[in-house]
Short mmCIF file of C-alpha atoms in Angstrom, two decimals:
data_model
loop_
_atom_site.label_atom_id
_atom_site.label_comp_id
_atom_site.label_asym_id
_atom_site.label_seq_id
_atom_site.Cartn_x
_atom_site.Cartn_y
_atom_site.Cartn_z
CA UNK A 21 100.08 62.03 -8.41
CA UNK A 22 101.60 60.69 -11.55
CA UNK A 23 100.33 61.80 -14.95
CA UNK A 24 99.09 58.34 -15.83
CA UNK A 25 97.05 58.16 -12.64
CA UNK A 26 95.51 61.59 -13.34
CA UNK A 27 94.45 60.59 -16.81
CA UNK A 28 92.99 57.38 -15.47
CA UNK A 29 91.02 59.33 -12.87
CA UNK A 30 89.73 61.79 -15.47
CA UNK A 31 88.73 58.96 -17.77
CA UNK A 32 86.88 57.21 -14.98
CA UNK A 33 85.09 60.44 -14.02
CA UNK A 34 84.10 61.01 -17.66
CA UNK A 35 82.69 57.54 -17.92
CA UNK A 36 80.68 58.03 -14.76
CA UNK A 37 79.31 61.32 -16.02
CA UNK A 38 78.30 59.73 -19.34
CA UNK A 39 76.61 56.91 -17.47
CA UNK A 40 74.66 59.37 -15.33
CA UNK A 41 73.57 61.35 -18.40
CA UNK A 42 72.43 58.18 -20.14
CA UNK A 43 70.54 57.02 -17.06
CA UNK A 44 68.85 60.40 -16.77
CA UNK A 45 67.79 60.25 -20.42
CA UNK A 46 66.36 56.80 -19.95
CA UNK A 47 64.59 57.84 -16.77
CA UNK A 48 63.05 60.90 -18.45
CA UNK A 49 61.89 58.89 -21.51
CA UNK A 50 58.11 58.32 -21.32
CA UNK A 51 57.28 54.73 -20.59
CA UNK A 52 54.78 52.89 -22.72
CA UNK A 53 51.75 52.26 -20.54
CA UNK A 54 50.87 48.64 -20.01
CA UNK A 55 47.55 47.61 -21.54
CA UNK A 56 44.57 47.29 -19.25
CA UNK A 57 43.72 43.57 -18.81
CA UNK A 58 40.02 44.41 -18.66
CA UNK A 59 40.14 46.10 -22.03
CA UNK A 60 42.15 43.21 -23.41
CA UNK A 61 39.59 40.75 -22.07
CA UNK A 62 36.73 42.72 -23.63
CA UNK A 63 38.54 42.85 -26.97
CA UNK A 64 39.24 39.11 -26.77
CA UNK A 65 35.56 38.43 -26.12
CA UNK A 66 34.55 40.55 -29.11
CA UNK A 67 37.00 38.69 -31.32
CA UNK A 68 35.67 35.37 -30.04
CA UNK A 69 32.10 36.43 -30.85
CA UNK A 70 33.19 37.49 -34.32
CA UNK A 71 34.99 34.18 -34.82
CA UNK A 72 31.86 32.25 -33.81
CA UNK A 73 29.72 34.30 -36.18
CA UNK A 74 32.19 33.78 -39.01
CA UNK A 75 32.21 30.05 -38.28
CA UNK A 76 28.41 29.97 -38.34
CA UNK A 77 28.28 31.90 -41.61
CA UNK A 78 30.84 29.55 -43.09
CA UNK A 79 28.63 26.62 -42.12
CA UNK A 80 25.66 28.24 -43.82
CA UNK A 81 27.76 28.94 -46.90
CA UNK A 82 28.81 25.28 -46.97
CA UNK A 83 25.15 24.27 -46.94
CA UNK A 84 24.35 26.76 -49.70
CA UNK A 85 27.23 25.45 -51.80
CA UNK A 86 26.02 21.87 -51.30
CA UNK A 87 22.50 22.88 -52.37
CA UNK A 88 23.90 24.64 -55.43
CA UNK A 89 25.88 21.56 -56.41
CA UNK A 90 22.76 19.42 -56.00
CA UNK A 91 20.77 21.78 -58.22
CA UNK A 92 23.55 21.58 -60.79
CA UNK A 93 23.42 17.78 -60.73
CA UNK A 94 19.63 17.86 -61.20
CA UNK A 95 19.97 20.34 -64.07
CA UNK A 96 22.56 18.13 -65.74
CA UNK A 97 20.31 15.09 -65.40
CA UNK A 98 17.40 17.05 -66.90
CA UNK A 99 19.62 18.18 -69.77
CA UNK A 100 20.73 14.60 -70.46
CA UNK A 101 17.12 13.45 -70.52
CA UNK A 102 16.16 16.32 -72.83
CA UNK A 103 19.04 15.47 -75.15
CA UNK A 104 17.95 11.82 -75.30
CA UNK A 105 14.35 12.87 -75.99
CA UNK A 106 15.50 15.21 -78.75
CA UNK A 107 17.59 12.48 -80.37
CA UNK A 108 14.69 10.01 -80.22
CA UNK A 109 12.27 12.54 -81.71
CA UNK A 110 14.73 13.38 -84.48
CA UNK A 111 15.22 9.73 -85.39
CA UNK A 112 11.45 9.13 -85.41
CA UNK A 113 10.92 12.09 -87.72
CA UNK A 114 13.71 10.98 -90.06
CA UNK A 115 12.25 7.49 -90.38
CA UNK A 116 8.77 8.88 -91.04
CA UNK A 117 10.11 11.30 -93.63
CA UNK A 118 11.99 8.53 -95.42
CA UNK A 119 8.72 6.61 -95.66
CA UNK A 120 7.03 9.69 -97.10
CA UNK A 121 9.75 10.14 -99.70
CA UNK A 122 9.54 6.50 -100.69
CA UNK A 123 5.76 6.74 -101.04
CA UNK A 124 6.01 9.89 -103.14
CA UNK A 125 8.58 8.28 -105.43
CA UNK A 126 6.31 5.30 -105.98
CA UNK A 127 3.36 7.56 -106.61
CA UNK A 128 5.23 9.81 -109.03
CA UNK A 129 6.24 6.78 -111.05
CA UNK A 130 2.56 5.99 -111.56
CA UNK A 131 1.60 9.53 -112.51
CA UNK A 132 2.89 10.84 -115.85
CA UNK A 133 0.60 13.81 -116.26
CA UNK A 134 -1.95 14.45 -113.48
CA UNK A 135 -4.19 16.50 -115.81
CA UNK A 136 -3.85 14.28 -118.89
CA UNK A 137 -6.60 11.63 -119.16
CA UNK A 138 -8.87 13.11 -116.48
CA UNK A 139 -12.46 14.01 -117.14
CA UNK A 140 -13.60 17.56 -117.73
CA UNK A 141 -14.41 18.25 -114.09
CA UNK A 142 -11.02 17.01 -112.96
CA UNK A 143 -9.36 19.20 -115.58
CA UNK A 144 -11.22 22.22 -114.34
CA UNK A 145 -10.13 21.52 -110.78
CA UNK A 146 -6.52 21.02 -111.83
CA UNK A 147 -6.50 24.21 -113.91
CA UNK A 148 -8.02 26.19 -111.06
CA UNK A 149 -5.38 24.83 -108.69
CA UNK A 150 -2.63 25.75 -111.13
CA UNK A 151 -3.99 29.27 -111.42
CA UNK A 152 -4.17 29.56 -107.65
CA UNK A 153 -0.59 28.37 -107.38
CA UNK A 154 0.60 30.94 -109.95
CA UNK A 155 -1.23 33.67 -108.04
CA UNK A 156 0.47 32.56 -104.84
CA UNK A 157 -2.73 31.43 -103.15
CA UNK A 158 -1.58 27.83 -102.55
CA UNK A 159 1.77 26.13 -102.09
CA UNK A 160 3.41 23.62 -104.38
CA UNK A 161 2.53 20.83 -101.97
CA UNK A 162 -1.12 21.85 -102.06
CA UNK A 163 -1.00 22.00 -105.86
CA UNK A 164 0.51 18.55 -105.99
CA UNK A 165 -2.21 17.19 -103.72
CA UNK A 166 -4.93 18.69 -105.93
CA UNK A 167 -3.40 17.14 -109.02
CA UNK A 168 -3.16 13.78 -107.36
CA UNK A 169 -6.77 13.91 -106.30
CA UNK A 170 -7.84 15.07 -109.75
CA UNK A 171 -5.91 12.31 -111.48
CA UNK A 172 -7.40 9.66 -109.28
CA UNK A 173 -4.01 8.68 -107.90
CA UNK A 174 -4.55 10.16 -104.47
CA UNK A 175 -3.17 7.85 -101.81
CA UNK A 176 -4.84 8.34 -98.39
CA UNK A 177 -2.20 6.15 -96.72
CA UNK A 178 0.58 8.34 -98.06
CA UNK A 179 -1.28 11.42 -96.92
CA UNK A 180 -1.54 9.95 -93.43
CA UNK A 181 2.18 9.24 -93.41
CA UNK A 182 2.86 12.83 -94.42
CA UNK A 183 0.68 14.12 -91.60
CA UNK A 184 2.44 11.83 -89.16
CA UNK A 185 5.83 13.03 -90.39
CA UNK A 186 4.70 16.62 -89.90
CA UNK A 187 3.63 15.86 -86.32
CA UNK A 188 6.96 14.18 -85.64
CA UNK A 189 8.74 17.24 -86.96
CA UNK A 190 6.80 19.45 -84.57
CA UNK A 191 7.65 17.10 -81.71
CA UNK A 192 11.33 17.18 -82.66
CA UNK A 193 11.33 20.97 -82.62
CA UNK A 194 9.61 21.02 -79.25
CA UNK A 195 12.15 18.54 -77.86
CA UNK A 196 14.96 20.72 -79.17
CA UNK A 197 13.53 23.77 -77.39
CA UNK A 198 13.30 21.76 -74.15
CA UNK A 199 16.93 20.76 -74.52
CA UNK A 200 18.04 24.34 -75.10
CA UNK A 201 16.20 25.48 -71.98
CA UNK A 202 17.78 22.64 -69.99
CA UNK A 203 21.23 23.62 -71.26
CA UNK A 204 20.67 27.23 -70.19
CA UNK A 205 19.57 25.99 -66.76
CA UNK A 206 22.80 24.02 -66.44
CA UNK A 207 24.90 27.09 -67.22
CA UNK A 208 23.01 29.12 -64.62
CA UNK A 209 23.47 26.35 -62.06
CA UNK A 210 27.21 26.25 -62.81
CA UNK A 211 27.45 29.98 -62.14
CA UNK A 212 25.55 29.57 -58.87
CA UNK A 213 27.96 26.84 -57.77
CA UNK A 214 30.95 29.00 -58.62
CA UNK A 215 29.59 31.97 -56.65
CA UNK A 216 28.67 29.75 -53.68
CA UNK A 217 32.11 28.13 -53.57
CA UNK A 218 33.90 31.49 -53.73
CA UNK A 219 31.74 32.80 -50.88
CA UNK A 220 32.38 29.63 -48.89
CA UNK A 221 36.15 29.91 -49.26
CA UNK A 222 36.10 33.59 -48.27
CA UNK A 223 34.03 32.87 -45.14
CA UNK A 224 36.25 29.94 -44.20
CA UNK A 225 39.33 32.16 -44.45
CA UNK A 226 37.65 34.86 -42.40
CA UNK A 227 36.60 32.35 -39.75
CA UNK A 228 40.14 30.94 -39.51
CA UNK A 229 41.71 34.41 -39.22
CA UNK A 230 39.15 35.47 -36.61
CA UNK A 231 39.83 32.33 -34.57
CA UNK A 232 43.58 33.01 -34.61
CA UNK A 233 43.10 36.65 -33.59
CA UNK A 234 40.75 35.65 -30.78
CA UNK A 235 43.24 33.08 -29.50
CA UNK A 236 46.13 35.56 -29.58
CA UNK A 237 44.02 38.15 -27.78
CA UNK A 238 43.17 35.61 -25.09
CA UNK A 239 46.82 34.70 -24.61
CA UNK A 240 47.76 38.39 -24.34
CA UNK A 241 45.03 38.92 -21.75
CA UNK A 242 46.25 36.03 -19.62
CA UNK A 243 49.87 37.16 -19.93
CA UNK A 244 49.22 40.73 -18.78
CA UNK A 245 46.82 39.57 -16.08
CA UNK A 246 49.48 37.29 -14.61
CA UNK A 247 52.06 40.10 -14.69
CA UNK A 248 49.76 42.34 -12.69
CA UNK A 249 49.22 39.65 -10.12
CA UNK A 250 52.94 39.02 -9.54
CA UNK A 251 54.21 40.69 -6.31
CA UNK A 252 56.68 43.52 -6.76
CA UNK A 253 60.20 42.83 -5.41
CA UNK A 254 60.90 44.56 -2.08
CA UNK A 255 63.96 46.81 -1.80
CA UNK A 256 66.89 45.27 0.01
CA UNK A 257 67.81 46.56 3.44
CA UNK A 258 71.45 46.71 4.58
#
């Protein structure tokens, strides 16, 4: 046998041996067991149940978010009404106070010295009021009223306007407090809407992911079930 033929034979034998070793290694390698279709089906059913629950929770979250937005709209309407009421009360008080100031200016122009020219009893009353004012027992407004009464220049109509202006001032303050409470309610409602919308988005994402996982699990179950049902090929006979 020629040298070239010998080397060719040895090379062929070596290749065969390598092929046998490789086949033996592959044959001895542990095979990954195929998944059990029953277990896959059970897992797919669990994922489907979870997807349905997530979808239901997302629906509830959507309703909660809608309710929160409606409460926010109501709170905003109440705040707008409170603001309008506060503005109206403030304007009413300002007009009444301007009338009071005008009345006082007219009255002061008629009164040069409330004590001067009064009778003895009026002087005594005025002096007593001045002493009480210096002792801190009465306010300057009360002192002024006593002087006006003592001088005979007391104007009951002006006094009524002052009382009305005081009532309007109290109403304006009350309207302002109502507005502040309404504004706080709006801020709370805005926070509730934000929380509800974040929860809604999270549940929608979870429902979508769960639906995809359930669908993939169902496809895997059908695929492995069909593989098990396929007949195995019979060995060929010579």
